[in-house]
Amino acid sequence: MKITGNIEGFSLSTKYLSTLALALILGLSACSKQEAPEPQTAASEDVSTVKSESYVFNKTDYLTRNIQDEVFYFVMPDRFHNANAENDNGDPKRPISFGGLDKTSKWAFHGGDIAGLEDKLDYIEGLGITSIWMTPILRNRAIQDNGFGHHGYWVIDFTQIDPHFGSNDDLKSLIAAAHKRDIKIFFDIITNHTADVIKYKECHDEKGKFLAADQKGCDFIGSEALAAGTKYTPFVLDEEKDSKVPAWLNDPKYYNNRGDSVWQGESTVKGDFFGLDDLDTSNPEVISGLSQVFKDLITEFRPDGFRMDTVKHVDIEFWQSFAPAITKHAQSIGLPEFFIFGEVYDDNPAGLSKFTNVGKLPSVLDFSFAFNVTDVVFNNKNVSQLTTLFDNDDYYRDSDSSPNDLIKFLGNHDMGRAGFFIEQSLPNISDDEKVKRSNLAHALMYYSRGVPVVYYGDEQGFTGDGGDVDARENMDPSQVETYNDNTLIGTNSTTATSNFDTQHPLYKSLADLARVRLAHKSLRQGEHINRILDEEKRLYGFSRVLPSDMIDHLIVFNFSNQQQQVSKSVGALEYEKLAGHPNSTATLSGDQLQLTLAPQSYLVLKSNKSIVKSIVQNISMQPMYEENERIFIPFELEFNNPEQFNIAQISVYQVSEDGQKTLISFDTTAPYRAVLVTSQLQDIGKIEVQADNFKGRVKTKVFDLSMF
């Protein structure tokens, strides 16, 4: 059985939903630099070169580097490296944040800390990483009825680092050390809830236990019942009063207090995560208070950005205020490229993009990418899912959002690892093929539009047994039996030994992917244009093209187990090979590029000159239609030479009665269309469409929407 979204090619299977449910039980939830030189050239003054064996990585100044130039490493500090055994149990002087160490339990604390991350910066940098994103590190409630706070999502104090992970000074030391290497540090931030402190008299006894022995939660109170007078009476145990910091968080009036979420309807936003105290994020005082909390964190620690947890469980009006205010504050203190992205657990671009256009978040985690790549590369499903995936990037194109800013991943601490998906779908294939499939998926992540995220341990072939705590293995030698009995990919080692092997084939291949990506700006910031789809041969190819130079970077994937050939018309362009399997080749015959790809391989090519100039001769508007709570306005462009590789950008402006123009949408790839939130259409009478061929020629046309 599948629960399917409204967009073709996007489906959220029950296995992902069950993983999410388990995660919820735990309460988890612009200016860019010029292109860096080729790896073999000397670095310019604003580029640092980092050597790791045969690899040379080019990184521009972290402070002014655009988000599209990043390669992320997502790490859970508790499970990474233990550099200070003295903090393994937290702080005995603060009992609510003390205890929980059990290195044999997959649920408990394992001792990893912030100092451990700093100790392993050489290892991380050698992988080609430019940004580190950590799971939450603020002071947590260490132990609750349903587990241990090793993950960091049960915050009790928004001003101090959790003592299990170190001190505020340890964090400042890590950030300073990372910045010296031009590596950014991103915090994982929670605004939806705090740790479970508030109880309800109608649901709990005086000791905070459920009134009924078999009770699992507190029934959610809907709006009708609330209006009729049904409510909970919140209280806090004497020993836990005034335990939250800042102090205003101890007042129950700032919480919804309506019982536990049932993950649908209004409970999605207003309900508690299995008892976690759900903040009333529609309250102006909460919006103001949390905004100040995180402004203060930025001022003290100067991180480079935030990943926002449980975004769709927070009132969307909160994000409309919070995101611009936080970004403005960061910029005001000298952090010009501070960046925010949110976690919206949804595989439907309509659901994801709601928070970038209506919610005003700069970006979100691209769950659509993760699910569709898993389907195609690991589950052998239709390759056309990838063309659909990227065609639907139009959802993210508005006045202040772009699909190039989406944060992509293959697996994580909630849903499971790429290695697990391979083992689950293809348990009987050879280890060599598992390595190849992992490489293919990661190459697709590194070279397609958006920003790649490596989940720690994937570079060591970790597989895990599923999602949640089954995907949180140790990099240090593990004492968890269910981790140590896993078969890793690309190695004979297990998690019972240290796994910081820079010779692991996946570590080396990911480093190579980073080297190529960081050396070519088009692979980081270029437009993504679907070029090749052959379902029978399981081939997919796309171009990455920078409008500034119009050089074609053509990347082609063979997802089959046979050598495949394909021909592509490229006109007068010639190509050089940048990366790919030794047996994958490209030769030019007339105006046809003949491609040969080895089984389970990819090929990265670069044209020797710019794409031939296109001229837009006419713009026509097609009938509008509504889908997924969006209005689609399609356009057709007529080019002077329809047979060649034509590229243009349309910019769509709302035209007011007094002639003022406001950008509302844009599109850089066919099919050209503007995608608007339905409410936007109410205020729009006329639109002006500008089609730019990136060569100084712009065609403009005005349309009266009342005529369509």
XYZ file of C-alpha atoms in Angstrom:
708
model
C 0.000 0.000 0.000
C 1.212 3.506 -0.818
C 0.056 6.895 0.279
C 0.589 8.990 -2.819
C 0.794 12.729 -3.334
C -0.924 14.552 -6.187
C 2.129 14.947 -8.395
C 3.052 12.207 -10.815
C 6.246 10.487 -9.780
C 6.110 11.450 -6.118
C 4.967 8.829 -3.622
C 5.619 8.476 0.079
C 5.659 4.819 0.971
C 4.496 3.390 4.241
C 8.043 2.373 5.167
C 8.976 6.070 5.293
C 5.873 6.925 7.269
C 6.597 4.211 9.820
C 10.149 5.483 10.170
C 8.830 8.971 10.726
C 6.421 7.740 13.385
C 9.293 6.135 15.298
C 11.301 9.322 15.009
C 8.401 11.317 16.356
C 8.222 9.066 19.394
C 11.675 10.361 20.241
C 10.612 13.909 19.593
C 12.840 14.298 16.522
C 11.616 15.679 14.199
C 24.050 37.014 -2.471
C 27.049 37.156 -3.774
C 29.201 34.206 -4.719
C 32.908 34.140 -5.454
C 34.265 33.643 -8.930
C 34.736 30.058 -10.021
C 37.652 28.380 -8.300
C 40.492 27.334 -10.597
C 41.000 23.822 -11.891
C 42.572 21.469 -9.303
C 46.041 21.490 -10.896
C 46.348 25.285 -10.960
C 47.690 27.505 -8.236
C 45.144 29.019 -5.870
C 44.262 32.672 -6.170
C 44.267 34.881 -3.096
C 40.616 34.220 -2.271
C 40.754 30.442 -2.758
C 42.178 27.913 -0.311
C 43.441 24.610 -1.693
C 43.272 21.569 0.530
C 45.277 18.495 -0.389
C 44.209 15.009 0.632
C 46.464 12.417 -0.990
C 45.786 12.804 -4.726
C 42.852 15.184 -4.232
C 42.945 18.954 -4.311
C 39.831 20.822 -3.180
C 39.184 24.466 -3.989
C 37.229 26.473 -1.431
C 36.491 30.167 -1.417
C 36.229 32.287 1.731
C 33.586 30.766 4.035
C 32.251 34.163 5.080
C 31.172 35.247 1.599
C 30.593 31.846 -0.023
C 27.177 31.229 -1.553
C 25.104 28.311 -0.220
C 25.169 26.673 -3.663
C 28.929 26.202 -3.314
C 28.666 23.985 -0.225
C 29.152 20.270 0.348
C 27.545 19.336 3.698
C 28.484 16.688 6.244
C 25.546 15.898 8.539
C 26.781 14.480 11.824
C 25.375 13.409 15.174
C 28.060 14.471 17.687
C 27.159 11.774 20.241
C 27.893 9.033 17.698
C 30.932 10.547 15.977
C 34.056 10.778 18.152
C 34.678 10.966 21.901
C 37.548 13.331 22.691
C 36.664 14.025 26.327
C 35.458 11.114 28.469
C 34.893 13.423 31.448
C 31.682 14.853 29.921
C 30.179 11.501 28.877
C 27.418 11.617 31.499
C 26.660 15.314 31.373
C 26.653 17.572 34.426
C 25.754 16.139 37.869
C 25.122 19.682 39.109
C 22.175 19.926 36.712
C 20.269 16.639 37.262
C 17.815 17.186 34.416
C 20.801 17.129 32.020
C 22.761 14.348 33.704
C 23.058 10.624 33.033
C 22.007 8.355 30.221
C 25.408 6.942 29.231
C 25.223 3.339 28.032
C 27.506 2.505 25.131
C 25.851 -0.890 24.671
C 22.384 0.604 24.060
C 21.454 2.079 20.690
C 19.062 4.428 22.507
C 21.438 5.945 25.065
C 24.335 8.402 25.067
C 27.631 7.075 23.676
C 30.026 9.862 24.649
C 30.745 11.682 21.381
C 31.280 15.410 21.785
C 32.089 18.719 20.123
C 35.790 18.355 20.870
C 35.621 15.069 18.969
C 34.452 16.897 15.873
C 37.326 19.350 16.140
C 39.768 16.449 16.519
C 38.522 14.960 13.249
C 38.494 18.078 11.073
C 41.339 16.649 8.977
C 39.202 13.604 8.212
C 36.148 15.728 7.381
C 38.111 18.189 5.255
C 39.779 15.347 3.396
C 36.342 14.254 2.229
C 35.903 17.585 0.453
C 33.386 18.912 2.969
C 32.798 22.673 3.149
C 29.981 22.774 5.744
C 29.248 20.741 8.873
C 25.657 20.450 10.063
C 25.287 19.004 13.561
C 22.183 17.601 15.209
C 21.052 19.894 18.061
C 23.674 20.553 20.722
C 21.808 22.845 23.152
C 21.228 21.595 26.681
C 18.629 18.826 26.731
C 16.614 16.886 29.191
C 18.854 13.816 29.271
C 16.248 11.168 30.090
C 12.506 10.953 29.497
C 10.049 8.085 29.799
C 10.484 7.297 26.108
C 14.275 7.357 25.845
C 17.456 9.389 26.040
C 18.305 12.772 24.564
C 21.446 11.735 22.682
C 19.910 13.256 19.527
C 19.525 16.728 21.035
C 15.879 17.373 20.151
C 14.622 17.731 23.773
C 15.906 21.225 24.551
C 15.555 22.559 28.077
C 18.026 25.469 27.839
C 18.421 27.536 24.669
C 21.527 29.377 25.901
C 23.960 26.608 26.895
C 25.570 23.642 25.145
C 24.488 20.277 26.486
C 27.116 19.119 29.007
C 27.224 15.684 27.351
C 28.696 17.436 24.303
C 30.957 19.950 26.033
C 30.825 23.643 26.854
C 30.089 26.903 25.103
C 33.840 27.429 24.842
C 34.225 24.021 23.170
C 31.731 25.077 20.528
C 33.498 28.378 19.949
C 36.767 26.497 19.571
C 35.241 24.167 16.966
C 33.774 27.050 14.984
C 37.060 28.972 15.030
C 39.023 25.900 13.930
C 36.545 25.131 11.162
C 36.524 28.715 9.917
C 40.311 28.683 9.656
C 39.830 25.889 7.135
C 36.998 27.772 5.365
C 34.506 25.194 6.655
C 31.123 26.477 7.783
C 29.202 25.314 10.866
C 25.396 24.990 10.840
C 23.230 24.575 13.962
C 20.127 22.369 14.107
C 17.421 24.464 15.772
C 14.041 23.588 17.338
C 11.215 26.122 17.644
C 8.234 23.754 17.697
C 8.669 22.375 21.205
C 10.782 22.030 24.311
C 11.475 18.990 26.465
C 8.538 17.365 28.242
C 7.969 19.254 31.488
C 4.319 20.343 31.397
C 1.704 17.818 32.583
C -2.106 17.981 32.617
C -4.284 17.341 35.689
C -6.918 15.706 33.496
C -4.346 13.278 32.113
C -1.575 12.820 34.721
C -1.412 12.116 38.443
C 0.440 14.310 40.920
C 3.718 12.512 40.100
C 3.353 13.210 36.395
C 2.393 9.647 35.434
C -0.576 8.819 33.241
C -3.810 8.281 35.184
C -4.464 4.949 33.494
C -1.848 2.201 33.500
C -2.303 1.460 29.795
C -2.500 5.117 28.748
C -0.067 6.151 26.004
C -0.826 9.855 25.703
C -3.288 12.670 26.238
C -6.221 12.999 23.831
C -5.990 15.987 21.512
C -8.604 18.709 22.074
C -9.979 20.030 18.784
C -11.082 23.596 18.144
C -14.800 22.857 18.571
C -14.283 21.159 21.919
C -11.918 23.930 22.979
C -14.515 26.580 22.101
C -17.102 24.633 24.082
C -14.930 24.852 27.191
C -12.999 21.581 27.155
C -9.392 22.189 28.173
C -6.453 20.783 30.048
C -5.133 22.231 33.286
C -1.334 22.369 32.950
C 1.013 21.898 35.901
C 4.730 21.321 36.468
C 6.308 19.065 39.093
C 7.911 21.021 41.930
C 11.385 19.675 41.190
C 11.118 20.785 37.551
C 9.744 24.290 38.036
C 11.923 27.016 36.524
C 14.010 24.395 34.722
C 13.758 26.004 31.282
C 15.964 28.806 30.012
C 15.132 31.599 29.166
C 12.771 31.944 32.122
C 9.701 32.925 30.071
C 9.608 29.397 28.665
C 8.490 28.139 32.103
C 5.078 29.815 31.795
C 2.445 27.341 30.435
C 0.583 30.215 28.763
C 3.124 30.117 25.941
C 2.184 26.541 24.996
C -0.816 25.071 23.192
C -1.637 22.598 26.013
C -4.118 20.654 23.870
C -2.798 17.121 24.205
C -0.867 14.863 21.859
C -0.797 15.187 18.103
C -2.503 12.519 16.006
C -0.466 13.707 12.978
C -3.383 15.017 10.972
C -5.591 18.097 10.854
C -4.942 20.893 13.290
C -3.147 18.557 15.703
C -0.213 18.576 13.279
C 0.536 22.135 14.373
C -1.220 22.432 17.738
C -0.500 19.049 19.319
C 2.344 17.774 21.500
C 4.941 15.380 20.046
C 4.145 12.465 22.384
C 4.278 14.774 25.372
C 6.939 17.245 24.248
C 5.732 20.717 25.215
C 4.313 22.274 22.028
C 4.970 26.011 21.857
C 2.154 28.272 20.679
C 4.014 29.633 17.674
C 1.055 31.811 16.691
C 1.564 33.887 19.846
C 3.414 37.158 19.042
C 5.291 36.927 22.348
C 6.542 33.444 21.442
C 7.601 34.632 17.991
C 9.427 37.586 19.509
C 10.949 35.545 22.337
C 12.265 32.738 20.152
C 13.566 35.203 17.583
C 15.574 36.910 20.308
C 16.844 33.565 21.641
C 18.314 32.621 18.295
C 19.593 36.108 17.529
C 21.550 35.867 20.772
C 22.956 32.475 19.737
C 24.130 33.946 16.442
C 25.719 36.896 18.201
C 27.580 34.685 20.691
C 28.733 31.833 18.455
C 28.597 33.260 14.901
C 27.472 30.073 13.132
C 26.930 30.145 9.378
C 23.315 29.049 9.303
C 20.418 27.132 10.802
C 18.641 23.938 9.894
C 15.120 24.332 11.270
C 13.486 21.221 12.739
C 9.826 20.130 12.329
C 8.915 23.071 10.104
C 5.444 21.903 9.072
C 4.444 21.455 12.725
C 4.952 25.184 13.378
C 2.428 27.907 12.482
C 3.435 29.189 9.054
C 3.016 32.796 10.240
C 5.909 32.109 12.609
C 8.247 31.390 9.690
C 7.065 34.472 7.808
C 8.347 36.592 10.680
C 11.209 34.471 12.033
C 13.216 33.691 8.897
C 13.591 37.290 7.606
C 14.312 38.621 11.097
C 17.019 36.042 11.816
C 18.680 36.538 8.438
C 18.622 40.324 8.814
C 20.214 40.085 12.264
C 22.985 37.794 11.053
C 23.768 40.111 8.162
C 23.814 43.111 10.513
C 26.671 41.571 12.530
C 28.811 40.668 9.546
C 27.483 37.300 8.370
C 26.394 38.145 4.798
C 25.744 34.551 3.669
C 23.963 33.255 6.774
C 21.489 30.685 5.466
C 18.384 28.937 6.804
C 16.832 25.716 5.547
C 13.938 23.773 7.007
C 12.919 20.170 7.535
C 9.515 19.511 5.948
C 8.940 15.754 5.979
C 7.058 15.583 2.677
C 7.903 14.083 -0.720
C 5.520 16.373 -2.626
C 7.081 19.578 -4.063
C 3.796 21.385 -3.468
C 4.055 20.654 0.253
C 7.761 21.456 0.418
C 7.581 24.690 -1.572
C 4.742 26.026 0.577
C 7.366 26.920 3.142
C 9.714 28.635 0.697
C 7.077 30.781 -0.995
C 4.367 31.308 1.654
C 6.561 30.593 4.683
C 9.489 32.755 3.506
C 12.138 30.174 4.346
C 15.128 30.447 2.003
C 15.201 26.682 1.441
C 14.089 23.242 2.621
C 15.532 19.755 2.737
C 14.683 18.071 -0.549
C 12.818 14.922 0.495
C 11.509 14.640 -3.074
C 15.065 14.092 -4.270
C 15.811 11.466 -1.606
C 12.711 9.364 -2.280
C 12.957 9.485 -6.063
C 16.673 8.687 -6.213
C 16.048 5.738 -3.886
C 13.292 4.553 -6.209
C 15.392 4.821 -9.367
C 18.904 3.844 -8.224
C 18.158 1.347 -5.459
C 14.689 0.043 -6.365
C 15.071 -0.045 -10.178
C 11.910 1.981 -10.740
C 11.219 4.172 -13.775
C 14.045 6.532 -14.659
C 11.414 9.066 -15.776
C 10.836 9.829 -12.100
C 14.022 11.903 -12.318
C 12.820 14.037 -15.220
C 9.562 14.603 -13.339
C 11.510 15.473 -10.192
C 13.467 18.239 -11.912
C 10.572 19.463 -14.086
C 8.715 20.166 -10.846
C 11.463 22.551 -9.737
C 9.086 25.249 -10.995
C 7.357 25.018 -7.608
C 10.425 26.583 -5.979
C 10.945 29.441 -8.450
C 9.576 32.632 -6.974
C 10.850 36.109 -6.153
C 13.211 34.927 -3.419
C 13.621 31.151 -3.865
C 15.441 28.877 -6.277
C 15.729 25.091 -6.720
C 19.520 25.550 -6.784
C 19.266 26.347 -3.053
C 17.515 23.075 -2.140
C 19.442 20.915 0.333
C 19.668 17.346 -1.036
C 20.346 14.089 0.771
C 20.028 10.318 0.347
C 19.407 9.268 3.949
C 19.473 10.614 7.466
C 19.072 9.913 11.190
C 15.287 9.512 10.889
C 14.581 7.566 7.708
C 17.714 5.437 7.395
C 20.848 5.241 5.293
C 21.505 4.868 1.586
C 23.334 1.642 2.460
C 20.236 0.329 4.216
C 18.042 1.065 1.200
C 20.489 -0.854 -0.996
C 20.570 -3.816 1.396
C 16.792 -3.761 1.713
C 16.058 -3.695 -2.022
C 19.031 -5.639 -3.411
C 20.360 -7.927 -0.657
C 21.835 -10.501 -3.045
C 23.909 -8.288 -5.340
C 27.691 -8.272 -5.023
C 29.529 -5.850 -2.780
C 31.068 -4.327 -5.900
C 27.626 -3.490 -7.275
C 26.537 -2.057 -3.913
C 29.526 0.284 -4.054
C 28.639 1.236 -7.631
C 25.005 1.984 -6.751
C 26.044 4.083 -3.782
C 28.478 5.970 -6.018
C 25.780 6.523 -8.655
C 23.315 7.947 -6.134
C 25.950 10.213 -4.600
C 27.128 11.395 -8.040
C 23.546 12.303 -8.906
C 23.380 14.230 -5.621
C 26.691 16.070 -6.199
C 26.170 17.009 -9.854
C 22.442 17.821 -10.092
C 20.961 21.142 -8.966
C 20.946 21.831 -5.247
C 23.360 21.361 -2.366
C 24.579 17.852 -1.407
C 24.579 16.446 2.136
C 26.640 13.405 3.149
C 25.239 11.616 6.184
C 28.132 10.707 8.469
C 29.211 7.075 8.110
C 27.870 6.694 4.575
C 31.418 7.315 3.371
C 32.435 4.237 5.408
C 29.728 2.018 3.943
C 27.451 2.019 6.994
C 24.131 0.273 6.379
C 22.134 0.158 9.595
C 18.964 -1.830 10.240
C 16.422 0.866 9.401
C 15.614 4.392 10.496
C 15.881 6.297 13.750
C 18.377 4.784 16.240
C 19.111 1.962 13.796
C 20.783 4.536 11.538
C 22.961 6.175 14.209
C 26.020 3.973 14.360
C 29.298 4.955 15.993
C 32.359 6.049 14.058
C 34.433 5.150 17.129
C 34.478 1.412 17.974
C 30.895 0.477 18.842
C 29.645 -1.702 21.700
C 26.111 -2.023 20.276
C 25.533 -5.602 19.101
C 22.864 -4.676 16.559
C 25.300 -2.244 14.940
C 28.272 -4.590 14.969
C 26.468 -7.456 13.241
C 25.763 -5.332 10.139
C 27.606 -6.024 6.893
C 29.159 -2.782 5.683
C 29.550 -1.820 2.028
C 32.996 -1.711 0.454
C 34.913 -3.110 3.414
C 35.431 -6.177 5.602
C 35.380 -3.993 8.712
C 32.437 -3.648 11.078
C 31.291 -0.895 13.392
C 33.118 -2.723 16.207
C 36.309 -1.045 14.963
C 37.160 2.588 14.359
C 35.761 3.774 11.035
C 37.801 6.782 9.980
C 39.358 5.014 7.015
C 40.474 7.498 4.350
C 41.228 4.537 2.042
C 37.651 3.268 2.032
C 36.434 3.209 -1.598
C 33.342 5.274 -0.788
C 35.389 7.873 1.128
C 37.706 8.192 -1.874
C 34.888 8.356 -4.418
C 33.027 11.012 -2.423
C 36.239 13.008 -2.159
C 36.601 12.767 -5.926
C 33.009 13.928 -6.450
C 33.708 16.931 -4.226
C 36.943 17.709 -6.078
C 35.151 17.871 -9.439
C 32.138 19.760 -8.086
C 34.258 22.375 -6.307
C 36.418 22.911 -9.406
C 33.512 23.744 -11.734
C 31.076 26.497 -10.866
C 28.534 25.206 -13.387
C 28.200 22.015 -11.340
C 27.348 24.120 -8.288
C 25.334 27.048 -9.620
C 24.406 26.184 -13.212
C 20.857 25.728 -14.455
C 19.706 22.085 -14.472
C 18.232 21.080 -17.848
C 16.908 17.591 -18.613
C 18.579 16.312 -21.820
C 18.448 12.507 -22.093
C 15.861 9.927 -21.042
C 15.852 6.335 -22.286
C 13.619 4.184 -20.096
C 14.484 0.931 -21.840
C 18.253 1.454 -21.492
C 17.822 3.112 -18.071
C 19.737 6.209 -19.146
C 19.289 9.725 -17.806
C 21.273 12.857 -18.634
C 21.132 16.543 -17.855
C 23.107 19.712 -18.521
C 24.364 22.246 -16.006
C 24.815 25.611 -17.698
C 25.883 28.943 -16.221
C 24.137 31.840 -17.986
C 27.326 33.879 -17.647
C 29.374 31.665 -19.970
C 26.877 29.210 -21.538
C 29.394 26.338 -21.362
C 27.565 23.016 -21.339
C 28.412 20.551 -18.583
C 26.659 17.349 -19.672
C 26.245 14.561 -17.092
C 24.867 11.180 -18.182
C 23.972 8.174 -15.986
C 23.592 4.504 -16.861
C 21.477 2.839 -14.172
C 21.471 -0.543 -15.925
C 23.751 -3.554 -15.521
C 24.739 -3.519 -19.198
C 26.983 -1.259 -21.236
C 24.750 1.234 -23.038
C 25.123 3.615 -25.933
C 23.189 6.756 -26.787
C 23.544 9.512 -29.372
C 22.805 13.180 -28.694
C 22.733 16.064 -31.170
C 25.107 18.794 -29.967
C 25.644 20.874 -33.109
C 29.182 22.196 -33.425
C 30.139 21.615 -29.799
C 33.005 19.349 -28.801
C 33.382 17.917 -25.307
C 36.148 16.921 -22.918
C 35.736 14.280 -20.223
C 35.952 15.589 -16.659
C 35.012 12.457 -14.715
C 33.511 9.025 -15.068
C 34.275 5.342 -15.504
C 37.449 4.610 -17.542
C 35.363 2.610 -20.034
C 32.760 5.358 -20.476
C 33.535 7.491 -23.525
C 32.210 10.308 -25.692
C 33.102 10.809 -29.367
C 31.795 13.361 -31.850
C 30.503 12.179 -35.228
C 29.213 15.086 -37.283
C 26.791 16.897 -34.991
C 26.104 13.740 -32.959
C 27.790 13.017 -29.655
C 28.169 9.238 -29.352
C 28.155 8.169 -25.704
C 29.193 4.767 -24.387
C 28.599 4.133 -20.696
C 29.825 1.196 -18.632
C 27.253 -0.603 -16.455
C 26.170 1.335 -13.345
C 28.303 4.345 -14.248
C 28.178 8.052 -15.080
C 30.062 10.438 -17.353
C 30.760 14.153 -16.807
C 31.558 16.192 -19.948
C 32.356 19.843 -20.608
C 31.842 21.616 -23.932
C 34.797 23.367 -25.538
C 32.805 26.531 -26.254
C 29.538 28.274 -25.499
C 26.158 27.016 -26.639
C 25.019 28.711 -29.849
C 23.080 31.913 -29.176
C 19.297 31.514 -29.165
C 16.879 34.297 -30.075
C 13.336 34.303 -28.661
C 11.028 35.511 -31.438
C 7.686 35.176 -29.678
C 6.045 34.361 -26.325
C 2.582 32.813 -26.163
C 0.546 32.096 -23.061
C -1.366 28.840 -22.767
C -4.535 28.193 -20.686
C -3.992 28.383 -16.949
C -4.774 25.403 -14.744
C -4.937 24.609 -11.037
C -3.148 21.721 -9.309
C -1.891 21.079 -5.784
C -3.271 24.416 -4.557
C -1.199 26.230 -7.184
C -2.056 28.144 -10.324
C 0.077 27.176 -13.325
C 0.549 29.687 -16.141
C 2.283 27.931 -19.056
C 4.215 29.754 -21.774
C 5.640 28.664 -25.093
C 8.739 30.317 -26.511
C 9.370 30.428 -30.227
C 13.101 30.350 -31.013
C 14.765 31.377 -34.277
C 16.323 27.895 -34.603
C 14.067 25.324 -32.903
C 16.430 22.441 -33.772
C 19.343 23.614 -31.629
C 19.902 23.478 -27.850
C 17.887 26.566 -26.867
C 18.158 28.132 -23.425
C 16.331 31.167 -22.089
C 14.915 32.516 -18.837
C 11.435 33.915 -18.458
C 10.744 36.426 -15.694
C 7.094 37.017 -14.842
C 6.102 40.346 -13.296
C 2.819 41.460 -11.798
C 1.857 44.805 -13.335
C -0.166 47.155 -11.127
C -2.683 49.687 -12.401
C -0.089 52.471 -12.131
C 2.446 50.426 -14.093
C 4.621 49.235 -11.212
C 6.166 45.806 -11.786
C 6.854 43.142 -9.141
C 8.657 39.878 -9.864
C 6.411 36.927 -8.939
C 8.002 33.969 -10.714
C 10.725 32.875 -13.120
C 11.714 29.789 -15.075
C 14.974 28.790 -16.741
C 14.001 25.485 -18.350
C 11.269 24.118 -20.577
C 8.408 23.562 -20.055
C 8.251 27.255 -19.177
C 5.624 28.198 -16.622
C 4.887 30.414 -13.655
C 3.670 28.610 -10.545
C 1.715 30.775 -8.117
C -0.031 30.203 -4.811
C -3.763 30.389 -5.554
C -4.258 33.442 -3.319
C -1.746 35.428 -5.418
C -4.010 35.374 -8.443
C -6.667 37.481 -6.714
C -4.498 40.590 -6.909
C -3.117 40.081 -10.421
C -4.750 41.592 -13.496
C -1.870 41.926 -15.914
C 1.522 40.262 -16.123
C 4.615 41.138 -18.102
C 6.773 38.261 -19.310
C 10.399 38.870 -20.238
C 12.304 36.138 -22.097
C 16.085 36.591 -21.827
C 18.389 34.521 -24.054
C 21.394 35.247 -21.760
C 23.113 36.943 -24.696
C 21.694 40.447 -24.383
C 18.422 39.829 -26.243
C 15.171 40.180 -24.280
C 11.680 39.630 -25.676
C 8.842 41.219 -23.688
C 5.114 40.624 -23.834
C 2.170 41.720 -21.631
C -0.816 39.467 -20.939
C -4.202 40.357 -19.449
C -5.095 37.377 -17.241
C -8.793 38.188 -17.453
C -8.627 37.060 -21.068
C -7.505 33.538 -20.173
